[in-house]
Coordinates of C-alpha atoms in Angstrom, one line a residue:
M57 CA 20.3 -4.2 -26.9
D58 CA 18.2 -1.6 -28.6
G59 CA 15.3 -0.1 -26.7
G60 CA 13.5 0.8 -30.0
G61 CA 10.8 -1.1 -31.8
G62 CA 8.1 -0.1 -29.3
L63 CA 6.9 -2.0 -26.3
R64 CA 4.6 -4.5 -28.1
L65 CA 5.1 -8.0 -26.7
N66 CA 5.3 -10.9 -29.0
M67 CA 2.5 -13.0 -27.4
N68 CA 1.2 -16.2 -29.0
G69 CA -1.8 -18.5 -28.4
L70 CA -0.3 -20.2 -25.4
D71 CA 0.4 -16.9 -23.7
Y72 CA -3.2 -15.7 -24.3
L73 CA -4.6 -19.0 -23.0
I74 CA -2.7 -18.6 -19.7
L75 CA -4.0 -15.1 -19.4
A76 CA -7.6 -16.1 -20.2
L77 CA -7.5 -19.0 -17.6
Y78 CA -6.3 -16.5 -15.0
F79 CA -9.2 -14.1 -15.7
I80 CA -11.8 -17.0 -15.6
T81 CA -10.3 -18.1 -12.2
V82 CA -10.5 -14.6 -10.7
L83 CA -14.1 -14.2 -11.6
G84 CA -14.8 -17.8 -10.4
V85 CA -13.3 -16.9 -7.0
G86 CA -15.6 -13.8 -6.9
F87 CA -18.7 -16.0 -7.5
A88 CA -17.6 -18.6 -5.0
A89 CA -17.1 -15.9 -2.3
R90 CA -20.6 -14.5 -3.0
R91 CA -22.2 -17.6 -1.4
A92 CA -20.8 -16.6 2.0
I93 CA -22.3 -13.0 1.9
R94 CA -25.3 -12.7 4.1
T95 CA -24.6 -9.5 6.1
S96 CA -22.7 -6.2 5.6
V97 CA -19.9 -7.6 7.8
D98 CA -19.5 -10.5 5.4
F99 CA -19.3 -8.2 2.4
F100 CA -17.0 -5.5 3.9
L101 CA -14.9 -7.6 6.4
S102 CA -15.3 -11.2 5.3
G103 CA -17.3 -12.0 8.4
R104 CA -14.1 -11.6 10.5
S105 CA -13.5 -15.3 9.8
L106 CA -10.2 -15.7 7.9
P107 CA -7.0 -17.5 9.1
A108 CA -3.8 -15.6 9.6
W109 CA -1.9 -17.1 6.6
V110 CA -4.7 -16.0 4.2
T111 CA -4.9 -12.5 5.7
G112 CA -1.1 -12.2 5.9
L113 CA -0.6 -13.1 2.2
A114 CA -3.5 -10.8 1.2
F115 CA -1.9 -8.0 3.3
V116 CA 1.4 -8.2 1.3
S117 CA -0.4 -8.8 -2.0
A118 CA -2.6 -5.8 -1.5
N119 CA 0.6 -3.7 -1.5
L120 CA 2.0 -5.5 -4.6
G121 CA 0.3 -3.2 -6.9
A122 CA 1.6 -0.9 -9.6
L123 CA 3.5 1.0 -6.9
E124 CA 5.5 -2.0 -6.0
I125 CA 6.2 -3.8 -9.3
I126 CA 6.4 -1.0 -11.9
G127 CA 7.4 1.7 -9.4
M128 CA 10.1 -0.2 -7.5
A129 CA 11.7 -1.6 -10.7
A130 CA 11.7 2.0 -12.0
N131 CA 13.3 3.1 -8.8
G132 CA 15.9 0.3 -9.1
A133 CA 16.9 1.6 -12.5
Q134 CA 16.8 5.2 -11.4
Y135 CA 18.3 5.1 -7.9
G136 CA 20.0 1.7 -7.7
V137 CA 20.3 -0.4 -4.5
M138 CA 19.1 2.5 -2.4
T139 CA 15.6 1.4 -3.4
V140 CA 15.9 -1.4 -0.7
H141 CA 15.2 1.3 1.9
Y142 CA 11.5 1.2 0.9
Y143 CA 11.4 -2.4 2.2
W144 CA 13.9 -3.0 5.0
I145 CA 13.6 0.3 6.8
G146 CA 10.5 1.7 5.0
A147 CA 8.1 -1.3 5.6
V148 CA 9.2 -4.1 7.9
P149 CA 9.5 -2.2 11.2
A150 CA 6.2 -0.5 10.6
M151 CA 4.4 -3.8 9.7
V152 CA 5.8 -5.3 12.9
F153 CA 4.7 -2.3 15.0
L154 CA 1.2 -2.5 13.6
G155 CA 0.9 -6.2 14.5
I156 CA 2.3 -6.0 18.0
V157 CA 1.2 -2.5 19.2
M158 CA -1.7 -1.2 17.2
M159 CA -3.8 -4.2 16.1
P160 CA -5.0 -4.9 19.7
F161 CA -6.7 -1.5 19.6
Y162 CA -8.1 -1.8 16.1
Y163 CA -9.4 -5.4 16.5
G164 CA -10.3 -5.2 20.2
S165 CA -12.4 -2.1 19.8
K166 CA -14.4 -3.9 17.0
V167 CA -14.2 -0.9 14.7
R168 CA -15.0 -1.6 11.1
S169 CA -12.6 0.9 9.6
V170 CA -9.7 3.2 10.5
P171 CA -11.8 6.4 10.4
E172 CA -14.3 4.8 12.8
Y173 CA -11.5 4.4 15.3
L174 CA -10.9 8.2 15.1
R175 CA -14.6 8.8 15.7
L176 CA -14.5 6.8 18.9
R177 CA -11.1 8.3 20.0
F178 CA -11.8 12.0 19.1
N179 CA -15.1 13.2 17.6
R180 CA -17.3 13.2 14.4
P181 CA -15.6 16.1 12.6
T182 CA -12.2 14.3 12.9
H183 CA -14.0 11.1 11.7
L184 CA -15.6 12.8 8.7
L185 CA -12.3 14.6 7.7
N186 CA -10.4 11.4 7.7
A187 CA -13.2 9.4 5.9
L188 CA -13.3 12.1 3.1
S189 CA -9.5 12.4 2.7
F190 CA -9.1 8.6 2.7
A191 CA -11.8 8.2 0.0
V192 CA -10.0 10.8 -2.2
A193 CA -6.6 9.1 -1.6
Q194 CA -8.0 5.7 -2.5
V195 CA -9.5 6.7 -5.8
L196 CA -6.3 8.6 -6.7
I197 CA -4.1 5.5 -5.9
A198 CA -6.6 3.2 -7.7
G199 CA -6.0 5.4 -10.8
V200 CA -2.3 4.7 -10.5
N201 CA -2.9 0.9 -10.5
L202 CA -5.3 1.2 -13.3
Y203 CA -3.0 3.3 -15.4
A204 CA -0.2 0.8 -14.9
L205 CA -2.5 -2.1 -15.8
A206 CA -3.5 -0.2 -19.0
L207 CA 0.1 0.5 -19.9
V208 CA 0.9 -3.3 -19.9
M209 CA -2.3 -4.1 -21.8
Q210 CA -1.5 -1.4 -24.3
A211 CA 2.0 -2.8 -24.7
L212 CA 0.8 -6.4 -24.9
L213 CA -2.3 -6.1 -27.1
G214 CA -1.6 -2.8 -28.8
W215 CA -4.9 -1.4 -27.5
P216 CA -5.4 2.3 -27.1
L217 CA -4.7 3.4 -23.5
W218 CA -8.4 4.3 -22.7
T219 CA -9.7 0.9 -23.9
A220 CA -7.1 -0.9 -21.8
I221 CA -8.1 1.3 -18.7
V222 CA -11.8 0.5 -19.1
V223 CA -11.4 -3.2 -19.6
G224 CA -9.0 -3.5 -16.7
A225 CA -11.4 -1.6 -14.5
A226 CA -14.3 -3.8 -15.6
I227 CA -12.6 -7.0 -14.4
V228 CA -11.8 -5.7 -10.9
L229 CA -15.3 -4.2 -10.7
A230 CA -16.8 -7.6 -11.4
Y231 CA -15.1 -9.7 -8.8
I232 CA -15.4 -7.1 -5.9
T233 CA -19.0 -6.3 -6.7
I234 CA -19.8 -10.0 -6.7
G235 CA -17.7 -11.3 -3.9
G236 CA -17.0 -8.4 -1.6
L237 CA -13.9 -8.4 0.5
S238 CA -13.6 -12.2 0.5
G239 CA -13.5 -12.1 -3.3
A240 CA -10.7 -9.5 -3.1
I241 CA -8.8 -11.3 -0.4
Y242 CA -8.9 -14.9 -1.8
N243 CA -7.9 -13.4 -5.2
E244 CA -5.0 -11.5 -3.5
V245 CA -3.7 -14.8 -2.1
L246 CA -3.9 -16.3 -5.6
Q247 CA -2.3 -13.2 -7.1
F248 CA 0.6 -13.3 -4.6
F249 CA 1.8 -16.6 -6.2
V250 CA 1.0 -15.6 -9.7
I251 CA 3.0 -12.3 -9.3
L252 CA 6.0 -14.3 -8.0
A253 CA 5.6 -16.8 -10.9
G254 CA 5.7 -13.9 -13.3
L255 CA 8.6 -11.9 -11.8
I256 CA 11.1 -14.8 -10.9
P257 CA 11.7 -15.7 -14.5
V258 CA 12.4 -12.1 -15.4
T259 CA 14.9 -11.9 -12.6
V260 CA 16.7 -15.2 -13.2
I261 CA 16.9 -14.9 -17.0
G262 CA 18.0 -11.2 -16.6
L263 CA 20.8 -12.2 -14.2
V264 CA 22.0 -15.0 -16.5
K265 CA 22.1 -12.6 -19.4
V266 CA 24.4 -10.1 -17.6
G267 CA 26.7 -12.7 -16.2
G268 CA 25.2 -13.3 -12.8
V269 CA 25.4 -11.1 -9.7
N270 CA 29.1 -10.2 -10.3
G271 CA 28.4 -9.4 -14.0
L272 CA 25.5 -7.1 -12.9
M273 CA 27.6 -5.3 -10.4
D274 CA 30.3 -4.7 -12.9
A275 CA 27.8 -3.4 -15.5
V276 CA 26.2 -1.1 -12.9
R277 CA 29.6 0.4 -12.0
D278 CA 30.0 1.2 -15.7
S279 CA 26.5 2.7 -16.0
K280 CA 25.4 6.3 -15.2
L281 CA 24.7 5.3 -11.6
G282 CA 28.3 4.1 -11.1
E283 CA 29.6 2.5 -7.8
A284 CA 27.0 4.5 -5.9
G285 CA 24.2 2.4 -7.5
L286 CA 25.4 -0.6 -5.5
H287 CA 25.2 0.8 -2.0
A288 CA 22.3 1.6 0.4
W289 CA 23.9 4.0 2.9
Q290 CA 27.1 5.3 1.2
D291 CA 27.3 9.1 0.9
T292 CA 24.1 9.6 2.8
G293 CA 25.9 12.1 5.1
G294 CA 25.1 14.6 2.4
T295 CA 22.9 14.4 -0.7
A296 CA 25.6 13.3 -3.3
N297 CA 23.9 9.9 -3.8
P298 CA 21.5 8.6 -6.4
L299 CA 18.4 9.3 -4.2
G300 CA 19.6 12.8 -3.3
A301 CA 18.6 12.2 0.3
Q302 CA 20.5 12.4 3.6
W303 CA 20.4 9.5 6.2
L304 CA 18.2 11.6 8.5
G305 CA 15.5 12.0 5.7
I306 CA 15.7 8.2 5.0
V307 CA 15.5 7.2 8.7
F308 CA 12.9 9.8 9.9
G309 CA 11.0 10.8 6.7
L310 CA 10.8 7.4 5.1
G311 CA 11.6 4.9 7.8
F312 CA 9.4 6.5 10.4
V313 CA 6.8 9.0 9.2
L314 CA 6.0 7.7 5.6
S315 CA 6.3 4.0 6.4
F316 CA 4.5 4.0 9.7
G317 CA 1.9 6.4 8.3
Y318 CA 1.3 4.0 5.4
W319 CA 1.4 0.6 7.1
T320 CA -0.3 1.5 10.4
T321 CA -3.2 3.8 9.3
N322 CA -3.9 2.9 5.7
F323 CA -7.2 1.1 5.9
A324 CA -6.7 -0.6 2.5
E325 CA -4.0 -2.6 4.4
V326 CA -5.5 -2.7 7.9
Q327 CA -8.8 -4.0 6.5
R328 CA -7.1 -7.3 5.7
A329 CA -6.1 -7.8 9.4
L330 CA -9.6 -6.7 10.6
S331 CA -11.0 -9.7 8.6
A332 CA -8.9 -12.2 10.6
K333 CA -10.8 -14.8 12.7
N334 CA -9.5 -13.7 16.1
M335 CA -7.1 -11.3 17.9
S336 CA -4.0 -13.5 17.6
A337 CA -4.6 -14.0 13.8
A338 CA -5.2 -10.2 13.4
R339 CA -1.9 -9.4 15.2
R340 CA 0.1 -11.9 13.1
T341 CA -1.4 -10.7 9.8
P342 CA 1.1 -7.9 9.1
I343 CA 4.0 -9.7 10.7
I344 CA 3.4 -12.8 8.5
A345 CA 3.3 -10.3 5.5
A346 CA 6.7 -8.8 6.6
Y347 CA 8.6 -12.0 5.7
P348 CA 7.8 -12.1 2.0
K349 CA 8.3 -8.3 2.0
L350 CA 11.9 -8.8 3.1
F351 CA 12.6 -10.7 -0.2
I352 CA 10.6 -8.8 -2.7
P353 CA 13.6 -6.5 -3.7
L354 CA 15.1 -9.6 -5.3
V355 CA 12.3 -9.5 -8.0
T356 CA 11.8 -5.7 -8.3
V357 CA 15.2 -3.9 -7.6
I358 CA 17.3 -6.5 -9.4
P359 CA 15.2 -6.4 -12.6
G360 CA 15.4 -2.6 -12.5
L361 CA 19.2 -2.8 -12.4
V362 CA 19.2 -5.3 -15.2
A363 CA 17.0 -3.0 -17.3
L364 CA 19.4 -0.1 -16.6
V365 CA 22.4 -2.0 -18.0
T366 CA 20.7 -3.8 -20.9
V367 CA 18.1 -1.4 -22.3
K368 CA 19.9 1.4 -24.1
G369 CA 18.5 4.9 -23.4
L370 CA 16.4 3.9 -20.4
G371 CA 15.4 6.9 -18.4
A372 CA 13.8 9.1 -21.1
D373 CA 11.2 11.7 -19.9
T374 CA 8.6 10.4 -22.4
G375 CA 8.0 7.4 -24.7
D376 CA 8.7 3.7 -24.3
L377 CA 12.1 4.3 -22.5
Q378 CA 10.7 5.9 -19.3
Y379 CA 11.8 4.2 -16.1
N380 CA 8.2 3.0 -15.6
N381 CA 8.7 0.6 -18.5
A382 CA 11.7 -1.2 -17.0
I383 CA 9.8 -4.5 -16.3
P384 CA 7.7 -4.6 -19.6
L385 CA 10.9 -3.9 -21.6
L386 CA 12.7 -6.8 -19.9
M387 CA 9.7 -9.1 -20.5
R388 CA 9.8 -8.1 -24.2
D389 CA 13.5 -8.7 -24.6
L390 CA 14.1 -11.8 -22.3
L391 CA 11.1 -14.1 -22.0
P392 CA 10.2 -17.0 -24.3
N393 CA 6.5 -17.6 -25.1
G394 CA 4.7 -19.5 -22.4
V395 CA 6.9 -17.9 -19.7
L396 CA 5.9 -14.5 -21.2
G397 CA 2.2 -15.4 -20.7
V398 CA 2.9 -16.2 -17.0
A399 CA 4.9 -13.0 -16.5
V400 CA 2.2 -10.8 -18.2
T401 CA -0.5 -12.6 -16.1
G402 CA 1.7 -11.9 -12.9
L403 CA 1.9 -8.2 -13.9
L404 CA -1.8 -7.8 -14.5
A405 CA -2.5 -9.7 -11.2
S406 CA -0.4 -7.2 -9.3
F407 CA -2.3 -4.2 -10.6
M408 CA -5.6 -5.9 -10.0
A409 CA -4.6 -6.8 -6.4
G410 CA -3.5 -3.2 -5.7
M411 CA -6.6 -1.7 -7.3
A412 CA -8.9 -4.2 -5.5
A413 CA -7.4 -3.1 -2.2
N414 CA -8.1 0.6 -2.9
V415 CA -11.6 -0.1 -4.1
S416 CA -12.6 -2.5 -1.2
G417 CA -11.1 0.1 1.2
F418 CA -13.1 2.9 -0.5
N419 CA -16.4 1.0 -0.5
T420 CA -16.2 0.2 3.2
V421 CA -15.3 3.7 4.3
F422 CA -17.8 5.3 2.0
T423 CA -20.6 3.0 3.2
Y424 CA -19.9 2.9 6.9
D425 CA -18.2 6.2 7.6
I426 CA -19.9 8.6 5.2
W427 CA -23.2 7.2 4.0
Q428 CA -24.4 5.3 7.1
A429 CA -22.8 7.8 9.6
Y430 CA -24.0 11.1 8.0
I431 CA -26.5 10.5 5.2
R432 CA -28.8 7.5 5.8
R433 CA -28.7 6.0 9.3
D434 CA -30.7 3.1 10.7
R435 CA -31.5 1.3 7.4
P436 CA -31.7 -2.5 7.1
D437 CA -28.4 -4.3 6.7
D438 CA -29.0 -5.4 3.1
Y439 CA -29.5 -1.8 2.2
Y440 CA -25.8 -1.1 3.2
V441 CA -24.6 -4.1 1.1
R442 CA -26.3 -2.5 -1.9
V443 CA -24.8 0.9 -1.1
G444 CA -21.4 -0.9 -0.9
R445 CA -21.8 -2.4 -4.3
W446 CA -22.8 0.9 -5.9
A447 CA -19.8 2.6 -4.1
T448 CA -17.6 -0.1 -5.8
V449 CA -19.0 1.0 -9.2
A450 CA -18.4 4.7 -8.3
A451 CA -14.8 4.1 -7.1
V452 CA -13.9 2.2 -10.3
V453 CA -15.5 4.9 -12.6
I454 CA -13.7 7.7 -10.7
G455 CA -10.5 5.6 -10.8
I456 CA -10.8 5.5 -14.6
G457 CA -10.6 9.4 -14.5
T458 CA -7.7 9.5 -12.0
A459 CA -5.8 7.0 -14.2
F460 CA -5.3 9.9 -16.6
I461 CA -3.7 12.0 -13.8
A462 CA -1.2 9.3 -13.1
A463 CA -0.4 9.2 -16.8
G464 CA 1.2 12.7 -16.4
F465 CA 4.1 11.3 -14.2
S466 CA 7.2 9.6 -15.8
N467 CA 7.8 7.8 -12.5
I468 CA 4.5 6.8 -10.8
M469 CA 6.4 6.0 -7.6
N470 CA 7.2 9.7 -7.1
Y471 CA 3.5 10.5 -7.5
I472 CA 2.4 7.9 -5.0
Q473 CA 5.0 9.0 -2.4
A474 CA 3.6 12.6 -2.8
L475 CA 0.1 11.3 -2.1
F476 CA 1.3 9.4 1.0
S477 CA 3.1 12.5 2.4
V478 CA -0.1 14.6 2.1
F479 CA -2.6 12.0 3.3
N480 CA -0.9 9.4 5.5
A481 CA 1.8 11.3 7.4
P482 CA -0.5 13.8 9.3
L483 CA -3.0 10.9 10.0
F484 CA -0.2 8.8 11.5
A485 CA 0.9 11.6 13.8
T486 CA -2.7 12.2 15.0
F487 CA -3.2 8.5 15.5
I488 CA 0.0 7.8 17.4
I489 CA -0.4 10.7 19.8
G490 CA -4.1 9.9 20.4
M491 CA -3.3 6.3 21.0
F492 CA -0.6 6.9 23.6
W493 CA -1.6 10.2 25.2
K494 CA -5.0 10.0 26.8
R495 CA -5.1 13.7 27.6
M496 CA -5.2 14.7 23.9
S497 CA -8.5 16.3 23.3
A498 CA -11.1 15.8 20.4
L499 CA -10.4 19.3 19.1
A500 CA -6.7 18.7 19.1
G501 CA -7.3 15.6 17.0
F502 CA -9.2 17.5 14.4
W503 CA -6.9 20.4 14.0
S504 CA -3.7 18.2 14.1
L505 CA -5.1 16.2 11.2
L506 CA -6.3 19.2 9.2
L507 CA -3.3 21.5 9.6
G508 CA -0.8 18.6 9.1
T509 CA -2.5 17.8 5.8
L510 CA -2.5 21.4 4.7
V511 CA 1.2 22.0 5.5
S512 CA 2.3 18.9 3.5
L513 CA 0.0 19.9 0.6
S514 CA 1.3 23.5 0.6
L515 CA 4.9 22.3 0.5
Y516 CA 4.1 20.1 -2.5
L517 CA 2.4 22.9 -4.4
L518 CA 5.3 25.3 -3.6
Y519 CA 7.8 22.7 -4.9
K520 CA 5.7 22.1 -8.1
G521 CA 5.4 25.9 -8.6
G522 CA 9.1 26.4 -8.5
V523 CA 9.0 28.4 -5.3
I524 CA 11.0 25.9 -3.2
D525 CA 13.7 23.7 -4.5
F526 CA 14.5 20.0 -3.7
N527 CA 17.1 17.6 -5.2
S528 CA 14.3 15.2 -6.3
D529 CA 10.6 14.6 -6.0
L530 CA 11.2 11.9 -3.4
E531 CA 13.2 14.3 -1.2
E532 CA 10.2 16.6 -1.3
S533 CA 8.0 13.7 -0.2
F534 CA 10.4 13.0 2.8
W535 CA 10.3 16.6 3.9
G536 CA 6.5 17.0 3.3
A537 CA 5.9 13.9 5.4
G538 CA 8.3 15.1 8.2
L539 CA 6.8 18.6 8.3
A540 CA 3.2 17.2 8.4
F541 CA 4.2 15.0 11.3
V542 CA 5.9 17.7 13.3
T543 CA 3.0 20.2 12.6
A544 CA 0.4 17.7 13.9
I545 CA 2.5 17.1 17.1
V546 CA 2.9 20.9 17.7
V547 CA -0.8 21.6 17.1
A548 CA -1.8 18.8 19.5
A549 CA 0.6 20.1 22.2
I550 CA -0.8 23.7 21.8
I551 CA -4.5 22.9 21.7
T552 CA -4.8 20.0 24.2
P553 CA -4.0 22.1 27.3
L554 CA -6.6 24.6 26.2
T555 CA -9.5 22.1 25.7
A556 CA -11.2 19.4 27.8
P557 CA -10.1 15.8 27.5
K558 CA -12.4 12.8 27.2
R559 CA -13.2 10.8 30.3
D560 CA -11.2 7.6 30.9
E561 CA -14.3 5.3 30.5
E562 CA -14.9 6.7 27.0
L563 CA -11.3 5.8 26.0
R564 CA -11.2 2.3 27.4
G565 CA -9.9 -0.1 24.7
L566 CA -8.8 2.8 22.5
V567 CA -5.8 4.3 24.4
Y568 CA -2.7 2.7 25.7
G569 CA -2.5 2.2 29.5
I570 CA -6.3 2.5 30.3
G571 CA -7.1 -1.2 29.8
G572 CA -10.0 -2.7 27.9
V573 CA -8.0 -4.6 25.3
D574 CA -8.2 -8.4 25.7
L575 CA -5.4 -10.2 24.0
K576 CA -6.5 -13.7 25.1
G577 CA -10.3 -13.7 25.2
D578 CA -10.8 -15.3 21.8
V579 CA -7.7 -17.6 21.8
I580 CA -8.1 -20.9 19.9
A581 CA -6.2 -24.1 20.1
G582 CA -2.7 -23.7 18.8
D583 CA -2.4 -19.9 19.3
A584 CA -0.3 -20.3 22.4
A585 CA 2.5 -22.2 20.5
W586 CA 5.8 -20.3 20.7
Y587 CA 6.2 -20.0 16.9
R588 CA 2.9 -18.1 16.8
S589 CA 4.0 -15.4 19.2
P590 CA 3.5 -12.0 17.4
V591 CA 6.4 -10.5 19.4
L592 CA 8.9 -13.3 18.6
L593 CA 7.9 -13.3 14.9
G594 CA 8.2 -9.5 14.8
V595 CA 11.6 -9.4 16.4
I596 CA 13.0 -12.0 14.0
A597 CA 11.6 -10.0 11.0
V598 CA 13.2 -6.7 12.1
A599 CA 16.5 -8.5 12.9
L600 CA 16.5 -10.0 9.4
A601 CA 15.8 -6.6 7.8
A602 CA 18.9 -5.2 9.6
L603 CA 21.1 -8.2 8.6
F604 CA 20.1 -7.9 4.9
Y605 CA 21.6 -4.4 4.8
I606 CA 25.1 -5.7 5.6
P607 CA 26.1 -6.9 2.1
V608 CA 24.9 -3.6 0.4
F609 CA 25.8 -1.1 3.1

């Protein structure tokens, strides 16, 4: 099959009708959610009133942005089956850990954001540093989602990139400004099903075209990836594998530092669990999300492999044949009208879900942790709702600018992982030590976070400047994350003995082993059922992740 002829999709009236109905529904959900907004907690945290299945699906949907759909399919085409590491070792264990171990501290302490937890555990400088770095990271990542959304609209409608970016931004802006976090969350639940409805036909028709699973495996063996493209762990004793990474980098860099850093401290995700109606629902939120996460490689990695073996010339540095275009190229080549409309709607839904998570995380942290904490204190509640709405507008406008930064990367997954290694890895180290070591002082928290971030950023800049060499961008991200983590631990170990710790009563409910976390106080009827146990659900999810590796070992 020829990859030429551009990316323009042959949409007809039925496809556009499906797309228009989706946009009308999304805005309708925003207006419906608006009726429930009376206070800032309603706007930023859905009034802490949502059931676990809603927050669980929103939790996984918030992650199903450009990074996931476009990025993971690009990785499937570029690195083969090794891409499953991002799910089975690089997501599920961390999601379970968040639900069982960390959510009791987040939810029980009644914090409104992740940076606010750092203020209570350490001090205001640590709080401000994290609030500012989180705000920067969110607008950079929102730009990635917006750029990917614009790529698809450009392919589909033939619009110039900047027009597509502005229109995509306007739609997300409308439903978050109107409906707050509830508008984002209920749309994310809808988007979860729309995304699957869009990706499943691409996967099934793609597999039929290449002769089923066996036909795909034979074709991958004959491709530039070869036999190595079909295995997850083979040849990871060294770096002679498609990912160019050793098992230690995969297990420690990705499986521990990057994934735990992302899933347990990224407020764009944690915010969904904080909006749950009680402690049990909050703990189950990320664990419920882990179950769909186990199966998502079926609709991202497999289409990536299908694109690799059916689209001639895929993998160019520029133009339509970049790895990022694996899914849009398959949609162009495989899908009949009607189904094409559903698939395009699913893709656009995924980018909007991802961007909405970034924007709703940004507006909460900006309002509570920067504006209210340091600029305008003690104002009426409706004042902060207005600030949150203006912060939403600002985030989207800045996101339009950062979308053009993302446009400079041929594989946006590499760019995202670089951002995570700089922003999330040192934050996770500071968090995990502070949560389990009560002696860690406030000054140690600040310097751990700052120096860990600077070390990871310096390594990235040295790599980009050609001073240090790595096998791939992703290998640099693994090392950057690992070094940031180790730096934060070493700094904490050096500074803590030299400085005064906080008193136990100040740390109650914030640090493991001191007490103050009530797991049962807000239990409602049905929470005690065995099948709702966070620990049991979590153990099953991790066991399934291990079992899924067996066929592709």
